Coordinates of C-alpha atoms and ligand atoms in Angstrom, one line a residue:
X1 CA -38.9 -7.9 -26.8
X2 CA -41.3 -11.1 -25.5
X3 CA -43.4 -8.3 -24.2
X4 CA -43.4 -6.3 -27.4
X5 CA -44.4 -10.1 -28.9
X6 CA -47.3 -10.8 -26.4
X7 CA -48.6 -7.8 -27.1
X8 CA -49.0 -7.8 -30.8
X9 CA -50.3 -11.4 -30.4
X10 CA -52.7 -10.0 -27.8
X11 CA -54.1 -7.6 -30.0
X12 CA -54.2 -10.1 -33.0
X13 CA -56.5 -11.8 -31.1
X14 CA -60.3 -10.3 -31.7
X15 CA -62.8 -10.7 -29.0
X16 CA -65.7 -13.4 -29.7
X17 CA -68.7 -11.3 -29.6
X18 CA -71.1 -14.1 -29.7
X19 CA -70.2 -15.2 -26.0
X20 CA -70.7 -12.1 -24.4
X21 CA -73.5 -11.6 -21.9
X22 CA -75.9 -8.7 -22.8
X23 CA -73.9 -6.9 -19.6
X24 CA -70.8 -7.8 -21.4
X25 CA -71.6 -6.8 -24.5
X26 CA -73.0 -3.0 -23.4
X27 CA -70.4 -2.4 -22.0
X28 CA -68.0 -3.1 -25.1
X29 CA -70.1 -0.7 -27.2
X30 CA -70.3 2.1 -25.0
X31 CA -66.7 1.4 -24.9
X32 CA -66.9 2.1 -28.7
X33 CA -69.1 5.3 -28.3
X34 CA -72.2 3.6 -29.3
X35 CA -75.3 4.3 -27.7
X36 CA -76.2 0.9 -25.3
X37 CA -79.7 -0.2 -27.0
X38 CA -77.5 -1.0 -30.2
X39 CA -76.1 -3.8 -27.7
X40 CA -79.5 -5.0 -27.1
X41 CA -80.6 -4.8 -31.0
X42 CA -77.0 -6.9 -31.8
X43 CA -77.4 -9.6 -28.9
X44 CA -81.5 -10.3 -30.3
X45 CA -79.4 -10.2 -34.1
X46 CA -77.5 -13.3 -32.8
X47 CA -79.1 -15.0 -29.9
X48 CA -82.7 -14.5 -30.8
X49 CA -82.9 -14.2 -34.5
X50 CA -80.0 -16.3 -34.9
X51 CA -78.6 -14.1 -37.6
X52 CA -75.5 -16.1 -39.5
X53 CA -73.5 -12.8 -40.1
X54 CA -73.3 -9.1 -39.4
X55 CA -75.0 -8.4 -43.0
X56 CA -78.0 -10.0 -42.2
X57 CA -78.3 -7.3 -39.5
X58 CA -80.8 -4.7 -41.7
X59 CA -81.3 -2.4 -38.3
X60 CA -77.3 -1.8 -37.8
X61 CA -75.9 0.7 -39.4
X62 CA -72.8 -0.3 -42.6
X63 CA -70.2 1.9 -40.2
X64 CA -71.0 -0.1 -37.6
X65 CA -71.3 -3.6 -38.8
X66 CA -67.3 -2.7 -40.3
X67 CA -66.4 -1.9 -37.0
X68 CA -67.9 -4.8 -35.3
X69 CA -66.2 -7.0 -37.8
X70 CA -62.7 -5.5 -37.2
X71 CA -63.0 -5.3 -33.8
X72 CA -65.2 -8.4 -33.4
X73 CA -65.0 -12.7 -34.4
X74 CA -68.1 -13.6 -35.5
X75 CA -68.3 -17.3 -34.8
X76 CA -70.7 -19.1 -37.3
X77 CA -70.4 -23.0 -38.0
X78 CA -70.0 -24.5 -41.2
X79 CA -72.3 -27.6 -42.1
X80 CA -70.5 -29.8 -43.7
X81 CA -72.3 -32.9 -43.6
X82 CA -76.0 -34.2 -42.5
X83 CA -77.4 -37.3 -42.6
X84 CA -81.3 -37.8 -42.0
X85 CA -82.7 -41.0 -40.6
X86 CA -85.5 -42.6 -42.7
X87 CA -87.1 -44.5 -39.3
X88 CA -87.5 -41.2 -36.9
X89 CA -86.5 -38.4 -38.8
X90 CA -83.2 -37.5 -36.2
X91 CA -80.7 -35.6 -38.1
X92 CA -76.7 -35.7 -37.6
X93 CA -74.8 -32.4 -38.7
X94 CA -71.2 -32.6 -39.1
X95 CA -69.9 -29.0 -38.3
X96 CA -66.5 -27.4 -39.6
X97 CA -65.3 -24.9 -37.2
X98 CA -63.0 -21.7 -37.7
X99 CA -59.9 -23.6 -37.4
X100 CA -60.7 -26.5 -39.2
X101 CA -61.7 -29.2 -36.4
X102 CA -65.0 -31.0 -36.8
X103 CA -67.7 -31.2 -34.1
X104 CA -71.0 -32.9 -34.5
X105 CA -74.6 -32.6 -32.9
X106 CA -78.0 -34.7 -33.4
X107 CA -81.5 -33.1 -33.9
X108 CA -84.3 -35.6 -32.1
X109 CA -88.0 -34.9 -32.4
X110 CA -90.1 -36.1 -29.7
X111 CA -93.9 -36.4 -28.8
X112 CA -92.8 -33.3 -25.9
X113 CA -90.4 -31.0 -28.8
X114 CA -87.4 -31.8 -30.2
X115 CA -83.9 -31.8 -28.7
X116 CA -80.3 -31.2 -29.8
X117 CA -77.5 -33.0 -28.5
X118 CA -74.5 -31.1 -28.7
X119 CA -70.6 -31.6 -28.4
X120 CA -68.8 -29.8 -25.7
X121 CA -65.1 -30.3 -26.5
X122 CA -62.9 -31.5 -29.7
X123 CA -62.5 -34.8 -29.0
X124 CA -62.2 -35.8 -25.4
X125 CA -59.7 -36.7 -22.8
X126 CA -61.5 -39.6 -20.4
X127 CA -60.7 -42.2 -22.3
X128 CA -64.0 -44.7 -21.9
X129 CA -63.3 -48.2 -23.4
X130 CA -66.1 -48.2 -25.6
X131 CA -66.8 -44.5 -26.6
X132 CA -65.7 -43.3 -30.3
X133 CA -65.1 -39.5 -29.4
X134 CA -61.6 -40.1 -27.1
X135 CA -59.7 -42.4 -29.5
X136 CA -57.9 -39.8 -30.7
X137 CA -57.7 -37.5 -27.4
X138 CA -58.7 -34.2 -26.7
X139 CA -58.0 -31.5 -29.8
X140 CA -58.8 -28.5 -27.4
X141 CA -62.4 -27.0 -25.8
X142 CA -65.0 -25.1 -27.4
X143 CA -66.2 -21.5 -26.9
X144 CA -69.6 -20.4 -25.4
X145 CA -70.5 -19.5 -29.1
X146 CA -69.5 -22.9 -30.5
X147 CA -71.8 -24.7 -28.6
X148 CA -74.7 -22.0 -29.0
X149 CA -74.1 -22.1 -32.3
X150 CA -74.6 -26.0 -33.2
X151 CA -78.2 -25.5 -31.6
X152 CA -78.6 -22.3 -33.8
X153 CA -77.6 -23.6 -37.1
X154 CA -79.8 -26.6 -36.1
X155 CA -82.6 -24.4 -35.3
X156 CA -82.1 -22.5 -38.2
X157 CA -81.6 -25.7 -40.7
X158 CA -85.0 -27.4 -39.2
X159 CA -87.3 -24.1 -39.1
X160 CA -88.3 -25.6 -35.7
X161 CA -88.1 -24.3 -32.6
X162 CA -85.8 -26.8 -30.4
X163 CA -86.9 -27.0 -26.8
X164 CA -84.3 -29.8 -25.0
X165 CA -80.6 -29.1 -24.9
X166 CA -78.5 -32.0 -23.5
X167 CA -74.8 -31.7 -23.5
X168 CA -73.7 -35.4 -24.1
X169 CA -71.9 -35.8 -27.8
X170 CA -68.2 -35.5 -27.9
X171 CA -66.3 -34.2 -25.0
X172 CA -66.8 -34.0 -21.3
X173 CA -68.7 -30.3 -20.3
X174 CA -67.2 -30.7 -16.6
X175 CA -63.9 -30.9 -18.3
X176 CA -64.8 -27.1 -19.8
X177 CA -66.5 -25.5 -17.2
X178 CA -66.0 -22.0 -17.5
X179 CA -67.3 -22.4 -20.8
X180 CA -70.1 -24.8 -19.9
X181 CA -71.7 -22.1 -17.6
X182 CA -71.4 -19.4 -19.9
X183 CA -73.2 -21.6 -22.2
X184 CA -76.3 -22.0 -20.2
X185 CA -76.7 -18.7 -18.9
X186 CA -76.8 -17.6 -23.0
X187 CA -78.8 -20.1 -23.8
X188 CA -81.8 -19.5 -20.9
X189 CA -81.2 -15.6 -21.2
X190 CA -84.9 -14.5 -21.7
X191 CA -83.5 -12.0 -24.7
X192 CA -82.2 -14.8 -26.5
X193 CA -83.3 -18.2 -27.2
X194 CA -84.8 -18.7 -23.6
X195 CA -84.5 -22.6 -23.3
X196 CA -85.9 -23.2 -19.3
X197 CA -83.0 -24.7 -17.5
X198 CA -85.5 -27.5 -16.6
X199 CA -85.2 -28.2 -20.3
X200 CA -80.6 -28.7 -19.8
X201 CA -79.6 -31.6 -19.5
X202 CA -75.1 -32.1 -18.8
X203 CA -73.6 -36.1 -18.3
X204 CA -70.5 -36.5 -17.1
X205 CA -67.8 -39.1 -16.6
X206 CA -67.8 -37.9 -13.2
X207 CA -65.6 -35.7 -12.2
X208 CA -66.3 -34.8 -8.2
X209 CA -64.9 -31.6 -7.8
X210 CA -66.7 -29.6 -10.7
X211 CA -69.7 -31.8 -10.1
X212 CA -70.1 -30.3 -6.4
X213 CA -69.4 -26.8 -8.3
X214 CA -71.9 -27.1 -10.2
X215 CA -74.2 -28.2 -7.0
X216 CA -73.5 -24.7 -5.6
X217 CA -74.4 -22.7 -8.4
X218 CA -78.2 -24.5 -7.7
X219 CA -79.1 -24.1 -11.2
X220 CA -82.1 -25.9 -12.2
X221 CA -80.6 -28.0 -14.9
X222 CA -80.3 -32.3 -15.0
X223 CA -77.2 -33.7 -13.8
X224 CA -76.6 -37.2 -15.7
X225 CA -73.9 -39.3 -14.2
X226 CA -72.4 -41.8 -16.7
X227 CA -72.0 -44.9 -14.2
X228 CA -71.7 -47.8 -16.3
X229 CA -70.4 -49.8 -13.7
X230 CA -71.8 -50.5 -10.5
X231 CA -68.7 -51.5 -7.9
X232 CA -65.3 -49.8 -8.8
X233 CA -63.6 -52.4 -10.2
X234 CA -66.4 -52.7 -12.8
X235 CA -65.9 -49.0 -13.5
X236 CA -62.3 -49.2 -13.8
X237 CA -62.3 -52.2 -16.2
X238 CA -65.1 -49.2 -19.1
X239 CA -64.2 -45.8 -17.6
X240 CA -60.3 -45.0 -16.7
X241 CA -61.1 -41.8 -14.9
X242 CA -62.8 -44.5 -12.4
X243 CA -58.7 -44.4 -11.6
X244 CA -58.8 -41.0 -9.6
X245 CA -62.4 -41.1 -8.3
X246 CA -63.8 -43.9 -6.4
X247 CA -67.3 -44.8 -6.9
X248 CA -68.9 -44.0 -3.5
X249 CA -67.0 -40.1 -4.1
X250 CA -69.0 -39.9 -7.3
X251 CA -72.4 -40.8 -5.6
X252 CA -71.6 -38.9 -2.6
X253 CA -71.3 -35.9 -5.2
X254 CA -74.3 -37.1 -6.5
X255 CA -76.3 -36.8 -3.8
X256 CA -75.1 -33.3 -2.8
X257 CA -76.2 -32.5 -6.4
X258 CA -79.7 -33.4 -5.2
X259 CA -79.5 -31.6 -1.4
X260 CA -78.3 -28.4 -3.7
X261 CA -80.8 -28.6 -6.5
X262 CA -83.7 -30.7 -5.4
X263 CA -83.1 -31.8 -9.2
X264 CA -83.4 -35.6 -9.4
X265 CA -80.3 -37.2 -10.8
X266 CA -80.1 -39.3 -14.0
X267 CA -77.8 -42.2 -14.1
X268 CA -76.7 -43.4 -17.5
X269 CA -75.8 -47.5 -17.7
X270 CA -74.7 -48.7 -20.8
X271 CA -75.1 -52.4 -21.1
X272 CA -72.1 -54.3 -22.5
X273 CA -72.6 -58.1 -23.1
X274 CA -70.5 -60.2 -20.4
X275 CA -69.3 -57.3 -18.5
X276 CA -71.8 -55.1 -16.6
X277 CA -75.3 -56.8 -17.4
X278 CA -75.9 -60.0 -14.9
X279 CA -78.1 -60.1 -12.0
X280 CA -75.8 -59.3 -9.9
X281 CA -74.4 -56.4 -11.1
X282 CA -77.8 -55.6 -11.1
X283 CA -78.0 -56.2 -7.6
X284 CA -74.5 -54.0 -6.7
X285 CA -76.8 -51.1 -8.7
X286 CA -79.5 -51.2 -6.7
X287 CA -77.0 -51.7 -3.4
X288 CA -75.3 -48.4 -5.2
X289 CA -78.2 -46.2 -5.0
X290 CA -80.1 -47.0 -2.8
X291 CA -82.4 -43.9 -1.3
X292 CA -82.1 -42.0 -3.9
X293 CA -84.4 -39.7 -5.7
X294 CA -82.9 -41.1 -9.5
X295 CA -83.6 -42.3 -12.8
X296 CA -81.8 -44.9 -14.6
X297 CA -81.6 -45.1 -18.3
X298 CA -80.4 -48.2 -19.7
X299 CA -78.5 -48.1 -23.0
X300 CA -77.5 -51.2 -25.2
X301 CA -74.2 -50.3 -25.5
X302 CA -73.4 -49.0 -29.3
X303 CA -70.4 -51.1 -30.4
X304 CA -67.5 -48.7 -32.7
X305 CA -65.2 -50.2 -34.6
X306 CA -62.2 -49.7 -32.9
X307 CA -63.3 -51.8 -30.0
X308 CA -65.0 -55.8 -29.6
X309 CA -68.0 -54.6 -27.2
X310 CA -71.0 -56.1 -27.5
X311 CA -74.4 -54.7 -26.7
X312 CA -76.3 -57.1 -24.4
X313 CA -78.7 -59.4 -25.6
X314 CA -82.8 -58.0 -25.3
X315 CA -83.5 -60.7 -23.4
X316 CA -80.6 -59.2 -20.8
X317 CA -81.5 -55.4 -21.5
X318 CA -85.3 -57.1 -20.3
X319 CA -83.8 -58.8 -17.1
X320 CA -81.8 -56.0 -15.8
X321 CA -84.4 -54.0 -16.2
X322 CA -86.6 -55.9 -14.7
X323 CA -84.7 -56.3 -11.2
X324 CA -84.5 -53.0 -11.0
X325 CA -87.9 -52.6 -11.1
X326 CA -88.7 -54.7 -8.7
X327 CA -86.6 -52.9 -5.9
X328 CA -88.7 -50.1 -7.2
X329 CA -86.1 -47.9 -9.3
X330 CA -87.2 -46.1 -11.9
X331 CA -85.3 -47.6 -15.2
X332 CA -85.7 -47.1 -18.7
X333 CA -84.6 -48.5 -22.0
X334 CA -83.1 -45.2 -24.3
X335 CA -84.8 -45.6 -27.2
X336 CA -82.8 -45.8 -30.2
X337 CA -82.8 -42.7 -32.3
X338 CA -81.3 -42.8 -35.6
X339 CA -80.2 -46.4 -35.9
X340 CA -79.6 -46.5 -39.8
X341 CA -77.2 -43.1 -39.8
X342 CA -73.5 -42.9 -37.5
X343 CA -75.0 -43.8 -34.2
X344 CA -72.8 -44.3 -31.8
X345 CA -70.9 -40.9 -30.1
X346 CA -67.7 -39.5 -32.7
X347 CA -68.3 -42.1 -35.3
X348 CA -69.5 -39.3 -37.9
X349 CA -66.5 -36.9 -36.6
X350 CA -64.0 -40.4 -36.9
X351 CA -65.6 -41.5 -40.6
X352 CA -65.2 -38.3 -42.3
X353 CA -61.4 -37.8 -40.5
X354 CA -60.9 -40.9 -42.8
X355 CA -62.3 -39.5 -45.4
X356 CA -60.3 -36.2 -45.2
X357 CA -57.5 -38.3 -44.7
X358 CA -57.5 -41.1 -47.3
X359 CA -58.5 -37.7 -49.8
X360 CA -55.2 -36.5 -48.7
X361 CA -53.4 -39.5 -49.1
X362 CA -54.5 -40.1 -52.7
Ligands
SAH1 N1 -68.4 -37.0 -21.2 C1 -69.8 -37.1 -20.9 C2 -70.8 -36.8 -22.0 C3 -70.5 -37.4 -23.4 S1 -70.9 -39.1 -23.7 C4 -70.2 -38.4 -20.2 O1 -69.3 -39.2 -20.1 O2 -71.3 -38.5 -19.7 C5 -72.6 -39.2 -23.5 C6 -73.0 -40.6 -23.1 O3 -72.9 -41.6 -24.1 C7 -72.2 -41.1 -21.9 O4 -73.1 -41.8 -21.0 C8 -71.3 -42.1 -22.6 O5 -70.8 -43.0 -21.7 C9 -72.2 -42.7 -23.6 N2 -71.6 -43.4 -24.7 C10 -70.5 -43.1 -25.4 N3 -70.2 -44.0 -26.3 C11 -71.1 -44.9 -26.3 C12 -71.4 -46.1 -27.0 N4 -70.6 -46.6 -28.0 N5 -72.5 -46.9 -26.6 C13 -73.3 -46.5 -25.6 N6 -73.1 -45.3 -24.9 C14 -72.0 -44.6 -25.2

C-alpha cells in the first residue's frame, strides 16, 4: 500500500526541465523518441533566449511543446514587485515562486557591466544577529532553475545583458550545494548564457566542510567569506554558526580555497557601531589574515528593524580603513547601491510578508 502511495506521488512529481544539463536533457528526449538536436534547440529556448514559456518556442513543434508540458515543470518566476532607485538606477524585484514563497534579487549597473544579486534559499537558517533574511528561518532551498531564472527574468526585464552574478541575497549557497553547483555550471555553459566563472561570485557564513568542497572542484569562481568578526568571541556575539566553527577552521579553509583555486579570497566585514569597529579589532583583523592573498570589503552595517545595530560612524568606517591600509591590506568601502529603496538583505521579502499578512488579516 505505502509503496502503491510513493509511487503515484512519484509520478505526480514532473521533472524540472530547466535544470537539466544539455547531457541531461538529450538524453530525456531521446528517451521520448525525439531526435537529440531538438534538445539542443529547447536548451538555447530557455538558457540562451531566455524564453518564458514553451509557446514562445516558434521552432518546436505544437505535439511536442504538449508533451513537454505534461511530461515537463517549466519553472518561470513571477514579478511581483520592483522598485527602481532614483540615485543609481539599481533595481529590486520581488519574485513569487510556484508555490507561493517569495524570493528577491537586485539589478546593479556598474562602470565594468551590470550585476545581479541573487537569493539562494527561502529564507535562511544561520541566524546572523543583524541580517533580515533568517528572522523567520529557513522555508526550504531553491532549484537550479530558480536561481537561473531571477537572473533571466532580470535580464529579460532590463534588455541588458548582465555580466556579474554574485550569490549573496537571502539564504546561504553552501547550505544548498548540490543545487549551487548545478547553478553555475548552467549558468557558464557556453550554449546558454555563458557568464565567465571569473565573473561568480558565492559568500558564505562559513561553513568549512562545503567550503573545502568547493576548493576541490577548482572552479574559477570568488569565494567571499562573511567574517564580521575578527577573534571568535567577536564572531560568536553577530554570527551563531561561529558556535560550530572556530575562526582559525574557517581561515584555514580559506586558505586552502586559495592553494586550490589560485582565486584570491574576499572577506566581507560589516561594521556595527560599538562592537566590531575599534582599532583593535582592527588590529585582531590584520593578526587574522595575515599572508594572505585577500580583499577586504568594508560594509556600514545596514540596520533592520527587528534589531538596535548601528552602522559605524564615517569617521570609524575612515579609521578602520585606514589601519588596514597601513599594514598593506587591500580594503574597501561597498558602495551603497540603492539607499532610497529596501536596502538591507530580506527587508523587501519581510515588508511585503506584512503586507500579505495585514491584507489577510483585514
Ligand atoms: N549567507 C551568505 C550570503 C548571504 S548574505 C553569507 O553569509 O555570506 C550576504 C552578505 O550580506 C553577508 O556578508 C551578510 O553578512 C551581509 N548582510 C546581511 N545583512 C546585512 C545588514 N543588515 N547589513 C550589512 N550586511 C549584511
Amino acid at each position: 500500500m505505502d509503496f502503491l502511495l510513493q509511487f503515484w506521488r512519484c509520478s505526480l512529481i514532473k521533472t524540472d526541465i530547466k535544470s537539466l544539463s544539455l547531457q541531461e536533457l538529450k538524453t530525456e528526449i531521446e528517451n521520448m523518441g525525439e531526435k537529440a538536436f531538438r534538445a539542443k534547440q529547447l536548451y538555447e529556448w530557455m538558457h540562451k533566449k531566455l524564453a518564458r514559456n514553451y509557446s514562445e518556442m516558434s521552432n518546436i513543434s505544437s505535439n511536442l511543446k504538449e508533451v513537454l508540458a505534461q511530461k515537463f515543470d517549466y519553472v518561470s518566476l513571477k514579478e511581483a514587485e520592483v522598485q527602481t532607485s532614483k540615485l543609481d538606477g539599481t533595481r529590486k524585484y520581488l519574485f513569487e515562486l510556484s508555490d507561493g514563497h517569495f524570493v528577491e534579487s537586485v539589478w546593479m549597473k556598474y562602470h565594468h557591466g551590470n550585476s545581479v544579486c541573487i537569493s539562494s534559499q527561502v529564507g535562511c537558517r544561520m541566524g546572523c544577529r543583524f541580517c533580515a533574511s533568517t528572522i523567520d528561518g529557513l522555508a526550504r532551498n531553491l532549484t537550479p532553475s530558480e536561481m537561473l531564472d531571477q537572473v533571466y527574468a532580470i535580464s529579460r526585464s532590463t534588455g541588458e545583458r548582465v555580466s556579474n552574478v554574485v550569490v549573496m541575497g537571502t539564504g546561504e549557497p553552501l547550505d544548498n550545494y548540490e543545487n549551487l553547483l548545478k547553478f553555475i555550471q548552467l549558468i557558464t555553459d557556453e550554449n546558454g548564457l555563458h557568464i565567465s566563472q571569473r565573473n561568480i561570485t558565492v559568500s558564505t557564513c562559513g561553513l568549512v566542510e562545503p567550503m573545502r568542497r568547493l576548493a576541490d572542484e577548482k572552479l574559477q569562481i570568488t569565494l567571499a567569506l562573511s567574517l564580521h568578526g575578527s577573534t571568535q568571541e567577536k564572531r560568536k556575539e553577530l554570527m551563531p554558526i561561529a558556535n560550530q566553527y572556530d575562526i582559525h577552521e574557517v581561515i584555514a579553509a580559506c586558505r586552502y580555497y586559495f592553494a586550490q583555486t589560485g582565486r584570491r579570497i574576499t572577506f566581507e566585514y560589516s561594521l556595527v557601531a560599538g562592537v566590531n569597529d575599534t582599532d583593535e579589532d582592527a588590529e585582531n583583523l590584520c593578526r587574522l589574515i595575515d599572508g594572505m592573498n585577500c580583499h577586504i570589503n568594508l560594509i556600514p552595517v545596514n540596520p533592520i528593524k527587528e534589531r538596535d545595530y548601528r552602522a559605524s560612524a564615517r569617521s570609524d568606517v575612515l579609521n578602520f580603513q585606514n589601519k588596514l591600509e597601513s599594514r598593506h591590506i587591500n580594503a574597501t568601502i561597498r558602495r551603497e547601491m540603492g539607499q532610497d529603496i529596501d536596502g538591507a538583505c530580506g527587508q523587501l521579502r519581510r515588508r511585503y510578508h506584512g503586507k500579505e499578512e495585514s491584507l489577510g488579516d483585514g
